[in-house]
Every structure is written in C-alpha cells, then in structure tokens.
CSV table of C-alpha atoms in Angstrom, one decimal:
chain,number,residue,atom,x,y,z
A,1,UNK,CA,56.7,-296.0,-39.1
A,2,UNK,CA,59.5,-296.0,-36.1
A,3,UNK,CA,61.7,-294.7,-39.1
A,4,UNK,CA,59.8,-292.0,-39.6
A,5,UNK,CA,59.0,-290.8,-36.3
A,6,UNK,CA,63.1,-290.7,-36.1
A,7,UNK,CA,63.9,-288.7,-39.1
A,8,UNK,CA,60.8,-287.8,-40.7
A,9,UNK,CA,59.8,-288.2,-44.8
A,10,UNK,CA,63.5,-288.3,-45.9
A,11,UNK,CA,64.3,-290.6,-43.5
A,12,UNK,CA,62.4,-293.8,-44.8
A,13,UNK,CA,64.5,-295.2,-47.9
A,14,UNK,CA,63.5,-298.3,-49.7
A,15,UNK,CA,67.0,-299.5,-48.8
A,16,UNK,CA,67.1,-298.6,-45.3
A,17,UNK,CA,63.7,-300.1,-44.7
A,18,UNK,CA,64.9,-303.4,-46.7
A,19,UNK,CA,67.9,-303.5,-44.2
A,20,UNK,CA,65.7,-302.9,-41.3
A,21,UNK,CA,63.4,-305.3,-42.3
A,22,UNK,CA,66.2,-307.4,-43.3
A,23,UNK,CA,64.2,-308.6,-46.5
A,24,UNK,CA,66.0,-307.9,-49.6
A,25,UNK,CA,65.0,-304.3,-51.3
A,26,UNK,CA,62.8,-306.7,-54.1
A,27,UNK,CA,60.8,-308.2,-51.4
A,28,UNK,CA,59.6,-304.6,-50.5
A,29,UNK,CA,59.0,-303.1,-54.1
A,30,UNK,CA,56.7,-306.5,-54.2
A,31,UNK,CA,54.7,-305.5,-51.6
A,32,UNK,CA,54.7,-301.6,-52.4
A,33,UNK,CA,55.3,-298.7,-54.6
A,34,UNK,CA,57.5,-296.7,-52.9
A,35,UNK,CA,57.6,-295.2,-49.2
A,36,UNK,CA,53.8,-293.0,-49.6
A,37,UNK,CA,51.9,-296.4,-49.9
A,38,UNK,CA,54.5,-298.4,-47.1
A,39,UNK,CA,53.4,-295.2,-44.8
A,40,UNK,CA,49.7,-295.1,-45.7
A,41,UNK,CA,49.7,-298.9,-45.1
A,42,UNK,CA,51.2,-298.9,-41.7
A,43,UNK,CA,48.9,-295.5,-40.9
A,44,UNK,CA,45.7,-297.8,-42.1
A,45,UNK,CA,46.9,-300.6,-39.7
A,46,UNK,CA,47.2,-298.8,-36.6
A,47,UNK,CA,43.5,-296.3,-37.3
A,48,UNK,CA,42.4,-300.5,-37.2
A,49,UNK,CA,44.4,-301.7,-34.5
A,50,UNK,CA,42.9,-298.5,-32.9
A,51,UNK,CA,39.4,-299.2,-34.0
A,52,UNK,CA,39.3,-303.2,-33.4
A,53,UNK,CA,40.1,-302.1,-29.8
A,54,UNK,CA,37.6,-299.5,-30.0
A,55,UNK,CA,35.0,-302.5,-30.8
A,56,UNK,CA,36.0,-304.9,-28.1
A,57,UNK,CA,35.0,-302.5,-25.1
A,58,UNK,CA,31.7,-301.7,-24.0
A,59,UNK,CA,30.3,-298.6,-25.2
A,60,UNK,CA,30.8,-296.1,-22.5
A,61,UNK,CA,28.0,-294.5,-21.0
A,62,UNK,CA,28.9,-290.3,-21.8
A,63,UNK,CA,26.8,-288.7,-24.5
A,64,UNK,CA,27.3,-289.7,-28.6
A,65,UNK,CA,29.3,-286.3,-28.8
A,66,UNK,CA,31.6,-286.7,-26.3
A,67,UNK,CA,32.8,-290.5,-27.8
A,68,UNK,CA,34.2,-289.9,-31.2
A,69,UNK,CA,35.7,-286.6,-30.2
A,70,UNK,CA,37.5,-287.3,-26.8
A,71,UNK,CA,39.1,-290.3,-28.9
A,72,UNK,CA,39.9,-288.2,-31.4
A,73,UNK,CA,41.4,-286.2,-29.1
A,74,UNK,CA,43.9,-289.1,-28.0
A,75,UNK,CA,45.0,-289.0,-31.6
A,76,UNK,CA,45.4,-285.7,-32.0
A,77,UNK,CA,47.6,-285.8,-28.6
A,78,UNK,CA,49.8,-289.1,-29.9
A,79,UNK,CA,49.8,-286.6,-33.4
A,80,UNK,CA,51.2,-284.1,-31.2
A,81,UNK,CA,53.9,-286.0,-29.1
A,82,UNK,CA,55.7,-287.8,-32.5
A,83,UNK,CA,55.3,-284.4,-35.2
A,84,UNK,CA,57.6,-286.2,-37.5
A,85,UNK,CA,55.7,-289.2,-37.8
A,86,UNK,CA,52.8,-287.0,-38.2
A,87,UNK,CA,54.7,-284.9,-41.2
A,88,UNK,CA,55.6,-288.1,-43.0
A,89,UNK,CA,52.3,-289.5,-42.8
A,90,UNK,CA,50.7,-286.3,-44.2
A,91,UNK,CA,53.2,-286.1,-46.9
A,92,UNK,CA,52.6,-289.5,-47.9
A,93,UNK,CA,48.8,-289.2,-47.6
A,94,UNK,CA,48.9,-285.8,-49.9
A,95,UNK,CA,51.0,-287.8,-52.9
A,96,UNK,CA,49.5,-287.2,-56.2
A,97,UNK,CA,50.7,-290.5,-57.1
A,98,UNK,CA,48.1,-292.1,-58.6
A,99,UNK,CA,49.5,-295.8,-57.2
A,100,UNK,CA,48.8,-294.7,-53.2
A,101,UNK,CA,45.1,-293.8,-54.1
A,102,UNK,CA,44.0,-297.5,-53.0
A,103,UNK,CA,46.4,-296.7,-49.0
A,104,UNK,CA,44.8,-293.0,-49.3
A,105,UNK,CA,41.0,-294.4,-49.8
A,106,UNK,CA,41.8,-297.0,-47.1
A,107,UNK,CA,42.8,-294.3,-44.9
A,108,UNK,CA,39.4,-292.1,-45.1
A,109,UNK,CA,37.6,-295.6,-44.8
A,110,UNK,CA,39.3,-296.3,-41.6
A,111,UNK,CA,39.4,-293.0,-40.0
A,112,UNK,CA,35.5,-292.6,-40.8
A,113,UNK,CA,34.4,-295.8,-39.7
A,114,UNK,CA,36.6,-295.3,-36.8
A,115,UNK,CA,34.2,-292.0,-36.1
A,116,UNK,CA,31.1,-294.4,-36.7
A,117,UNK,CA,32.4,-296.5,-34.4
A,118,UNK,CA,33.1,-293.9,-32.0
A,119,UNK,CA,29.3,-292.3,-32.1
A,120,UNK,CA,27.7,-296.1,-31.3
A,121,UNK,CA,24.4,-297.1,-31.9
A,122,UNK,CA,22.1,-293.8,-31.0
A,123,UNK,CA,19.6,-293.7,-33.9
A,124,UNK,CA,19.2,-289.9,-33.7
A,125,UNK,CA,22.8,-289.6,-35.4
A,126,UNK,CA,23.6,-289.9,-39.2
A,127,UNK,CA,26.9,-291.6,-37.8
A,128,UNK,CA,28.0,-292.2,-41.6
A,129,UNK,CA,27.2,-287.9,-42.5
A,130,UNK,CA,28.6,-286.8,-38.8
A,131,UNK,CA,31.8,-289.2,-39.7
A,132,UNK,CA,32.0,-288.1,-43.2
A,133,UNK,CA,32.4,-284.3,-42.2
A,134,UNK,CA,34.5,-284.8,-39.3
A,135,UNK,CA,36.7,-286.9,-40.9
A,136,UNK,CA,37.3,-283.8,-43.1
A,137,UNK,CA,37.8,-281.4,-40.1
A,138,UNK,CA,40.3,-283.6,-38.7
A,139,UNK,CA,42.5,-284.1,-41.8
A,140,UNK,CA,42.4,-280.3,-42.3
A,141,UNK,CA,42.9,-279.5,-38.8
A,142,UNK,CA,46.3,-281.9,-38.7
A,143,UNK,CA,47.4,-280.1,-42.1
A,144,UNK,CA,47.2,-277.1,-40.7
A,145,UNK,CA,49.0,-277.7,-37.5
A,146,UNK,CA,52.0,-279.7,-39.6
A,147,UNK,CA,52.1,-276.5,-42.0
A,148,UNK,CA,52.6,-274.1,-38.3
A,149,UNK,CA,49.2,-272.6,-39.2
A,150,UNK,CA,47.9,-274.0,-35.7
A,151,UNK,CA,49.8,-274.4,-32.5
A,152,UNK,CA,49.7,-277.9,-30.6
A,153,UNK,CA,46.1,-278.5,-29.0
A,154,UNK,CA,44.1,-276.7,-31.8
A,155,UNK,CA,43.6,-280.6,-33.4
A,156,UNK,CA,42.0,-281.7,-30.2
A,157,UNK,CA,39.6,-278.6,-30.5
A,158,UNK,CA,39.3,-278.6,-33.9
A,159,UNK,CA,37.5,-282.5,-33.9
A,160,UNK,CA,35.2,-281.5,-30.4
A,161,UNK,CA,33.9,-278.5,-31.8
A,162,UNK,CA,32.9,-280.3,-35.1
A,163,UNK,CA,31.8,-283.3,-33.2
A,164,UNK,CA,29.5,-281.7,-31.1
A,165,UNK,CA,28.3,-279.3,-33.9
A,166,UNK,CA,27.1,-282.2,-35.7
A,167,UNK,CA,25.9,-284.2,-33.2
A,168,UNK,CA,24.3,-281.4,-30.9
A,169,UNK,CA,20.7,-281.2,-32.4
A,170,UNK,CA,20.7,-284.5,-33.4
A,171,UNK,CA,21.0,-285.9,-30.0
A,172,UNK,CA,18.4,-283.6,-28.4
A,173,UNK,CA,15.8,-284.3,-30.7
C-alpha cells in the first residue's frame, strides 16, 4: 500500500515488495497472484480495520442518514489526500483477472457491511438494500473522480446524496 501511494500501479513490483518485505520473491507469489490481489488484500484489511473500530464505539446519537455517509465522507476525503493509492487500488479492483475475484468479492463485502454498520440498528432501514446501492454509488463515484470526470469533493457528495435518498422515507415513516 505505502508503495503505491508513492508511485502509484507501476510502482508496486513483486520484487520490490519482496525486498521491502524482505521475504524472498517465492514467499509472496505463495501468498498472492500478483500485485491486484496484494492491493485488494491490503484495501480489505484497512475497510476492516476501519469497520472493527467503527464497532467498538457507541453508536452516535445523529440520524441513520447522517452515519454511513459522514463516514463515508472521511473515506472519500483520505481517497482524496493519497490519489495514487486511490488509482492503484481501483486499477487493481477493475482486473479482469479471474484469480482477484475472491480480494474483489471481499471488497464489496467489507465496504457493504461497513455501510450496515454505519446505518446501526433502526428497524425502519433495509441496512443490507440501502448498503447494497450505496456501495454501488460510491465505487462509481471514486471511478469517476480517478478517471478526472469529477473534481475532488464530488465523492463526499456523491455517498450523502445517495445515503440520505435511501434512507430519507424510510426513517420518517
């Protein structure tokens, strides 16, 4: 991960992480594929280092709505301040390499149930159908800002408009 928030896709070689690691380059191929599934495994560990946190605290007391989104927010904003992690990670996550599906399933698993998570316990939400769609929002909304089709802040936006569209008559019925 720090390699790639240096220098980006290119930068993370199976040798160079080897010699980082300083683990011979066979000790990594055991472990993973190539460099999509070590990036996708590294992104799934911090959404649950991100979420286990999430869990410990008590819920805060500010509307279902406001919850997943201003978190998402703080991910869109950390998204935002490293852009070449950001790049790398989507570049691994869009590999049609069939062997990063399980690190690419792992991620939508994570970043929903970090949504779910997020929304709490109010039984007037479908936390798993609000989580499912936003989770969709958001990874759109971060391809389109790594493509330059949407300027910094439009991520943040992006996830509270979708949140609270979702949530909204839910939450006052």
């Amino acid at each position: 991960m720090r390699m790639a928030a240096e220098g980006g896709y290119e930068a993370v070689q199976m040798r160079a992480v080897a010699e980082r690691a300083e683990v011979s380059l066979g000790t990594i191929y055991r472990y993973f594929n190539g460099k999509d599934d070590m990036l996708l495994a590294g992104l799934v560990s911090w959404i649950q280092r991100v979420r286990e946190g999430l869990e410990s605290r008590p819920a805060e007391q500010t509307p279902a709505a406001d919850r997943p989104a201003a978190l998402l927010a703080g991910a869109a904003e950390m998204a935002e301040r490293t852009p070449m992690l950001m790049k790398a990670l989507f570049t691994a996550f869009n590999t049609t390499d069939p062997a990063a599906a399980q690190y690419r399933l792992e991620v939508v698993s994570e970043v929903q149930q970090f949504i779910v998570t997020a929304l709490g316990d109010d039984p007037g939400i479908d936390a798993v159908g609000v989580a499912r769609v936003v989770s969709h929002v958001w990874f759109s909304a971060i391809s389109r800002w790594v493509g330059g089709l949407m300027p910094a802040g439009s991520v943040e936006e992006e996830l509270r408009h979708a949140v609270r569209m979702m949530t909204a008559d839910k939450a006052l019925a």
